[in-house]
Coordinates of C-alpha atoms in Angstrom, one line a residue:
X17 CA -114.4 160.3 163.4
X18 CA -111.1 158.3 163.7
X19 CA -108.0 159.3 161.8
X20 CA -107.6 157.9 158.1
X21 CA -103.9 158.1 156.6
X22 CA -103.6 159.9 153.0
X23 CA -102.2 157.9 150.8
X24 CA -101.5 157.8 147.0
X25 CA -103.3 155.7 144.8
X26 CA -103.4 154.6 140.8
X27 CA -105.7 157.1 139.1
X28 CA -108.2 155.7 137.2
X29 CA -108.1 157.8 133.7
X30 CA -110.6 160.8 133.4
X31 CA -114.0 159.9 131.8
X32 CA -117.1 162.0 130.9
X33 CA -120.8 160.6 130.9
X34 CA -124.0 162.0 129.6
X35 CA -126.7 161.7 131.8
X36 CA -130.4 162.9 130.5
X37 CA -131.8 166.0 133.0
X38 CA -135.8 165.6 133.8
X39 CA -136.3 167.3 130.1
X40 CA -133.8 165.3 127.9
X41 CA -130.9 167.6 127.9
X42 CA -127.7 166.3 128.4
X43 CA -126.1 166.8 131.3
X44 CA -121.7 165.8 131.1
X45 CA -120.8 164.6 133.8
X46 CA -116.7 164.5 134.6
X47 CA -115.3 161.9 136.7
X48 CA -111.8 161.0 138.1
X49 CA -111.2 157.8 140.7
X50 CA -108.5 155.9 142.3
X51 CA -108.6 152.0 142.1
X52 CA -109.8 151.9 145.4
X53 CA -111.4 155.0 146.8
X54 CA -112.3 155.6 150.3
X55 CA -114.6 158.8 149.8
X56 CA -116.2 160.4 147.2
X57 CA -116.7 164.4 146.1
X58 CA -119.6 166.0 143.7
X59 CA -118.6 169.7 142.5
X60 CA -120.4 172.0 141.8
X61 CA -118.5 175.0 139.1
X62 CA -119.2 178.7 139.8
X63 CA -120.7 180.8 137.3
X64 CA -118.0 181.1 134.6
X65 CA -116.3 178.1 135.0
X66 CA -117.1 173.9 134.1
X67 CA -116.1 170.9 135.5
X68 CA -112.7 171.3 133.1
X69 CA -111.5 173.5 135.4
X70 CA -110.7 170.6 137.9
X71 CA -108.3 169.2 135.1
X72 CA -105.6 169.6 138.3
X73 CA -107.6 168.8 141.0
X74 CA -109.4 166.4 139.9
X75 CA -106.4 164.1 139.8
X76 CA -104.6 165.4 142.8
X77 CA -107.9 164.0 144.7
X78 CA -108.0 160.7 143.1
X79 CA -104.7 160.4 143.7
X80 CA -105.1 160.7 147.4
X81 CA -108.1 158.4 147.6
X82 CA -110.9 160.5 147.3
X83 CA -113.4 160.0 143.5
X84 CA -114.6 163.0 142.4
X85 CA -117.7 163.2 140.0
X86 CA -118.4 167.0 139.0
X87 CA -121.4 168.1 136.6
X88 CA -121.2 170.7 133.6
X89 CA -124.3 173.0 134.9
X90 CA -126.9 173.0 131.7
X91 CA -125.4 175.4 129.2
X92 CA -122.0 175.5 130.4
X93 CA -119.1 172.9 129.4
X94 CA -119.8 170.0 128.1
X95 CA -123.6 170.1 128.7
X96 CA -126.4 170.4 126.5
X97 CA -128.8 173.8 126.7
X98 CA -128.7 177.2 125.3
X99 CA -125.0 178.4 126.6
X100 CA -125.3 180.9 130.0
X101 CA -129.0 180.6 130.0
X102 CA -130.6 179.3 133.2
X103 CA -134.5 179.7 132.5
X104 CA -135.3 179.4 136.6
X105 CA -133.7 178.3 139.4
X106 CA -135.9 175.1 139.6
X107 CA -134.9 173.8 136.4
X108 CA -130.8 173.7 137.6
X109 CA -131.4 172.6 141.2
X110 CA -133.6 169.4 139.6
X111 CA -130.8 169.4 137.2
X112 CA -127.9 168.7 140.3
X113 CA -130.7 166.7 142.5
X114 CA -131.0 163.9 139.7
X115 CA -127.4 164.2 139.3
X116 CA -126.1 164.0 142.9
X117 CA -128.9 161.0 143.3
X118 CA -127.5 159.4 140.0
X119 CA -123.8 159.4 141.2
X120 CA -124.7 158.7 144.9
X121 CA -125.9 155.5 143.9
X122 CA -122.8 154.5 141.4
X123 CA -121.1 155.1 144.9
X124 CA -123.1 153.6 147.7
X125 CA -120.6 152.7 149.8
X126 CA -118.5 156.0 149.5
X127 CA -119.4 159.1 152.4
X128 CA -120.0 161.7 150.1
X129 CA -118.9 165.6 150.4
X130 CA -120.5 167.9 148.5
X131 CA -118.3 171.2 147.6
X132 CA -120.5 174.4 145.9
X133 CA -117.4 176.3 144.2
X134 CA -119.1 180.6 144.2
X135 CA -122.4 180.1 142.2
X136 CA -122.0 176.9 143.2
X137 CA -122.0 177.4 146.5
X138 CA -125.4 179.5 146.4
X139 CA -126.5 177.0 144.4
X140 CA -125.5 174.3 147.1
X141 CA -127.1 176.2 149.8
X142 CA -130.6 176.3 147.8
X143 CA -130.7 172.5 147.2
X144 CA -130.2 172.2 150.7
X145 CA -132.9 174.3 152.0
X146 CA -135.2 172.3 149.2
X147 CA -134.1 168.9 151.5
X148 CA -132.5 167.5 148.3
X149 CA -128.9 166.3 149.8
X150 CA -129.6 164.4 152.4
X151 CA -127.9 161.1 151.1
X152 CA -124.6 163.8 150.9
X153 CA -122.4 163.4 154.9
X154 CA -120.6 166.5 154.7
X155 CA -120.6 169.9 152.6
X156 CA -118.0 172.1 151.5
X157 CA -118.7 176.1 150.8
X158 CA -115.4 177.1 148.8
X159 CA -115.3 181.2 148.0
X160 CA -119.1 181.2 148.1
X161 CA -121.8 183.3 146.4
X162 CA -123.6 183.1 149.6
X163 CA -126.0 186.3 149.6
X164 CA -124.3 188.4 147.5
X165 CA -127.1 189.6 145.2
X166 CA -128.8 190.9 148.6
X167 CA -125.3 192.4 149.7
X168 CA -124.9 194.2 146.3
X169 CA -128.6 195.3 145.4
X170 CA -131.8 196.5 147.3
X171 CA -135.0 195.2 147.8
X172 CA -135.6 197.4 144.5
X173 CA -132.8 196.3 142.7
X174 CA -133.7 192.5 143.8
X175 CA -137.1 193.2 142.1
X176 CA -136.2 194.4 139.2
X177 CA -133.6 191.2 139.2
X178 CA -136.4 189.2 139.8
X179 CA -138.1 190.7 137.0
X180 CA -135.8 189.3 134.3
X181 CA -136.8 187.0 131.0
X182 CA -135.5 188.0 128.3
X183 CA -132.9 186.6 126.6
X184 CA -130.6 189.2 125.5
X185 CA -126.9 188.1 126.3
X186 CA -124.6 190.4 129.1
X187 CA -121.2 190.8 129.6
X188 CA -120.4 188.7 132.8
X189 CA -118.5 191.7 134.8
X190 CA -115.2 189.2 136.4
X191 CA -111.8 190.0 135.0
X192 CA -109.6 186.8 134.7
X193 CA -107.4 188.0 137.2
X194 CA -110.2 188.5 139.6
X195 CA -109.3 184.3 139.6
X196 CA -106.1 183.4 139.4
X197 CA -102.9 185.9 138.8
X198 CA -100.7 182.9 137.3
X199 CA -99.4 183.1 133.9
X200 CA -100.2 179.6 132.9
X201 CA -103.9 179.8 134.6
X202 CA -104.4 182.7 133.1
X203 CA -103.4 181.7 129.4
X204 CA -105.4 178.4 129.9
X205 CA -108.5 180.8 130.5
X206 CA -107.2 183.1 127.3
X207 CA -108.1 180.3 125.3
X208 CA -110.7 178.4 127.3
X209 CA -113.7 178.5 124.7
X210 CA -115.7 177.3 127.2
X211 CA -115.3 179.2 129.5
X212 CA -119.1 181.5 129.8
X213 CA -118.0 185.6 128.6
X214 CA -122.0 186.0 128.4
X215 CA -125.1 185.5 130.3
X216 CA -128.6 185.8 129.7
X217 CA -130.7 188.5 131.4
X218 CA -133.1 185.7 133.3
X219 CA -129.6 183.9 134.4
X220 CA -129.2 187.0 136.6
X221 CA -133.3 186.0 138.3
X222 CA -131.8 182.3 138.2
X223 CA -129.3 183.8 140.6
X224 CA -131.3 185.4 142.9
X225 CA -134.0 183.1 143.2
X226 CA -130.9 180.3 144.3
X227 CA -130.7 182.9 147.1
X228 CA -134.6 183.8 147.6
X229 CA -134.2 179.7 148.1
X230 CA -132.0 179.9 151.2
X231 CA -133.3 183.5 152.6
X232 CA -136.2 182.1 153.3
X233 CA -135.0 178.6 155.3
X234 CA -136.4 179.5 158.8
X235 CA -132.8 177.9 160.1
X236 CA -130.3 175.6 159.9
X237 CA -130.3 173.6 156.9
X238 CA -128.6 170.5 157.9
X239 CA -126.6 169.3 161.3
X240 CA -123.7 167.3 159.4
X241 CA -120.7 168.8 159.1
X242 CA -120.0 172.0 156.6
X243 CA -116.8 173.8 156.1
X244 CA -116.4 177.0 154.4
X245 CA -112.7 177.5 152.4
X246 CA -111.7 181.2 151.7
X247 CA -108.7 183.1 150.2
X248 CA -107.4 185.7 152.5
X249 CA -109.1 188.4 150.4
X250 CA -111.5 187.7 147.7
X251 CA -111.7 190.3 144.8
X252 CA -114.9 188.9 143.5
X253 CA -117.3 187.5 146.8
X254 CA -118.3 189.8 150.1
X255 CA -116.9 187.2 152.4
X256 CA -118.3 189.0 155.3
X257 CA -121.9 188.5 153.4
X258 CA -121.3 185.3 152.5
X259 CA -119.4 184.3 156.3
X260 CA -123.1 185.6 157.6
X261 CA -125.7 183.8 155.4
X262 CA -123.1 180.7 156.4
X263 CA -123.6 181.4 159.9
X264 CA -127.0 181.0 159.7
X265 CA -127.8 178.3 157.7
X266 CA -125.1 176.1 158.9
X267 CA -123.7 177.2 162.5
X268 CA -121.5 174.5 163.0
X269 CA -119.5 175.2 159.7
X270 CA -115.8 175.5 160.2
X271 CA -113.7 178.4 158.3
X272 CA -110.2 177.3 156.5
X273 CA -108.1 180.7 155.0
X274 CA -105.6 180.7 152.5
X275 CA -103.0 183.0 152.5
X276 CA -104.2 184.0 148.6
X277 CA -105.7 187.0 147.3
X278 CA -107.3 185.3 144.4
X279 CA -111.0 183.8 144.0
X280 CA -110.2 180.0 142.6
X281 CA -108.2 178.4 145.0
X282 CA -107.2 175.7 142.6
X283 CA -105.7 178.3 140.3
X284 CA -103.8 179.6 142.9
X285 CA -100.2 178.9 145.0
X286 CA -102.5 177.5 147.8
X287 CA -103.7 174.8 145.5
X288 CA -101.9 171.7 146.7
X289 CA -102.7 172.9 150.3
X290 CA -106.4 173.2 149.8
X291 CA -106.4 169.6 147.7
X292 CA -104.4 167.9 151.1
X293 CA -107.7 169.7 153.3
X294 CA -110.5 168.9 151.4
X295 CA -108.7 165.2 150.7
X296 CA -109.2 165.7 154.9
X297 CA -112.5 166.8 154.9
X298 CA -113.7 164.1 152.6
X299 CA -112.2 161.6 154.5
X300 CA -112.1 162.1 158.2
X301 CA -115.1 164.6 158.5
X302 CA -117.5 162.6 156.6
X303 CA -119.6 160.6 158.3
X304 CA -122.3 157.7 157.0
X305 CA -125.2 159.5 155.9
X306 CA -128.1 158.8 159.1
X307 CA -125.8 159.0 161.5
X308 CA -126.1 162.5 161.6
X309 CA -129.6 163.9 161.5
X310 CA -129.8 165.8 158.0

């Protein structure tokens, strides 16, 4: 793809939409653009986070051209649902599927880069493997969840995982250091309340069945390009698990490091320098959806 200059551009101011899932709940969904952007980015947030998160970055991609549309995950943030509970798997990748095709078409003319944030990632993987991103020209795998229920359990661990339904509500077992070791991160955090502390038990059979998703995708999952952004160290993912599920669903991806020791990049001193790649990614890497089998 040829060379596009980053420039800066007005920033359009932040707005948040409701859109209605397939059963009626609500479904914010965050949005930040330049006057006129060349490329466009959907987020998807990791397990404890929302789209709030991206309060910095956010911005610091409209500002360099690139819209950004990212979506609360049902009972997280701003979105309707019973807060940490994910019923099934299906229910959340239909969730992002009507929600990447909503804002894909408010976009048409954009190339799109989809970027799965840890869950997110896992959860970008599965709606791959289900064929439901194939309007989407490039992906981005940032500190991903790839295969780490499989790294960390069994096959009798991932059965009794699988096993889960209740409802009873779990620690989630991350310190906030784990993400960011800044003061001023770590204080917005403090007093994030919506921020997710607790989980249901069936979230964690949600989680593995994202992964059962992708395990069982006989190979690659799409030919366009995929990049896969790291820390140096990673207190919270197996990057060497995640590095090989990566490898196999998507052998062309591309590995960026960032000389951090923290999980969320954004939160971290290599912020502006992952902001200035993925502006890169999304706009010279992309490339109009068809061009590229999916």
């Amino acid at each position: 793809m040829p060379e596009r200059t980053v420039t800066h551009h007005t920033v359009i101011d932040h707005d948040v939409f409701d859109l209605p899932a397939p059963d009626g709940t609500p479904l914010a969904v965050h949005h930040w653009s330049p006057a006129d952007p060349a490329a466009a980015v959907f987020y998807l947030h990791g397990i404890q986070s929302h789209a709030g998160w991206l309060f910095e970055t956010g911005p610091a991609l409209a500002e360099r051209g690139v819209r950004v549309y990212a979506v609360d995950r049902r009972g997280s943030g701003r979105s309707g649902g019973t807060r940490g509970d994910l019923a099934d798997a299906r229910t959340v990748l239909d969730d992002y599927a009507l929600a990447f095709a909503h804002v894909r078409d408010r976009s048409p003319e954009l190339p799109f880069t989809v970027v799965g944030q840890s869950l997110g990632g896992s959860v970008l993987a599965a709606l791959l493997a289900r064929g439901d991103l194939r309007a989407a020209d490039a992906f981005v795998f940032c500190a991903p969840a790839l295969g780490q229920q499989r790294a960390r359990h069994g096959a009798d661990g991932l059965g009794a995982l699988r096993a889960l339904t209740g409802t009873e509500r779990v620690p989630v077992p991350l310190a906030d250091e784990d993400y960011t070791d800044g003061r001023a991160y770590l204080a917005f955090m403090a007093n994030d309340h919506l921020m997710l502390r607790q989980t249901t038990l069936r979230t964690r059979a949600a989680m593995v069945a994202f992964e059962d998703g992708y395990a069982a995708a006989p190979g690659p999952v799409t030919r366009r390009p995929v990049h896969l952004a790291v820390p140096q160290s990673d207190p919270i993912i197996d990057l060497g698990a995640a590095r090989a599920v990566l490898a196999r669903l998507a052998p062309q991806s591309v590995e960026r490091s960032f000389p951090v020791r923290r999980h969320f990049l954004e939160f971290t001193e290599a912020r502006t320098a992952y902001w200035s790649w993925l502006v890169e990614v999304a706009l010279r890497d992309s490339c109009p959806a068809g061009s590229v089998a999916p």
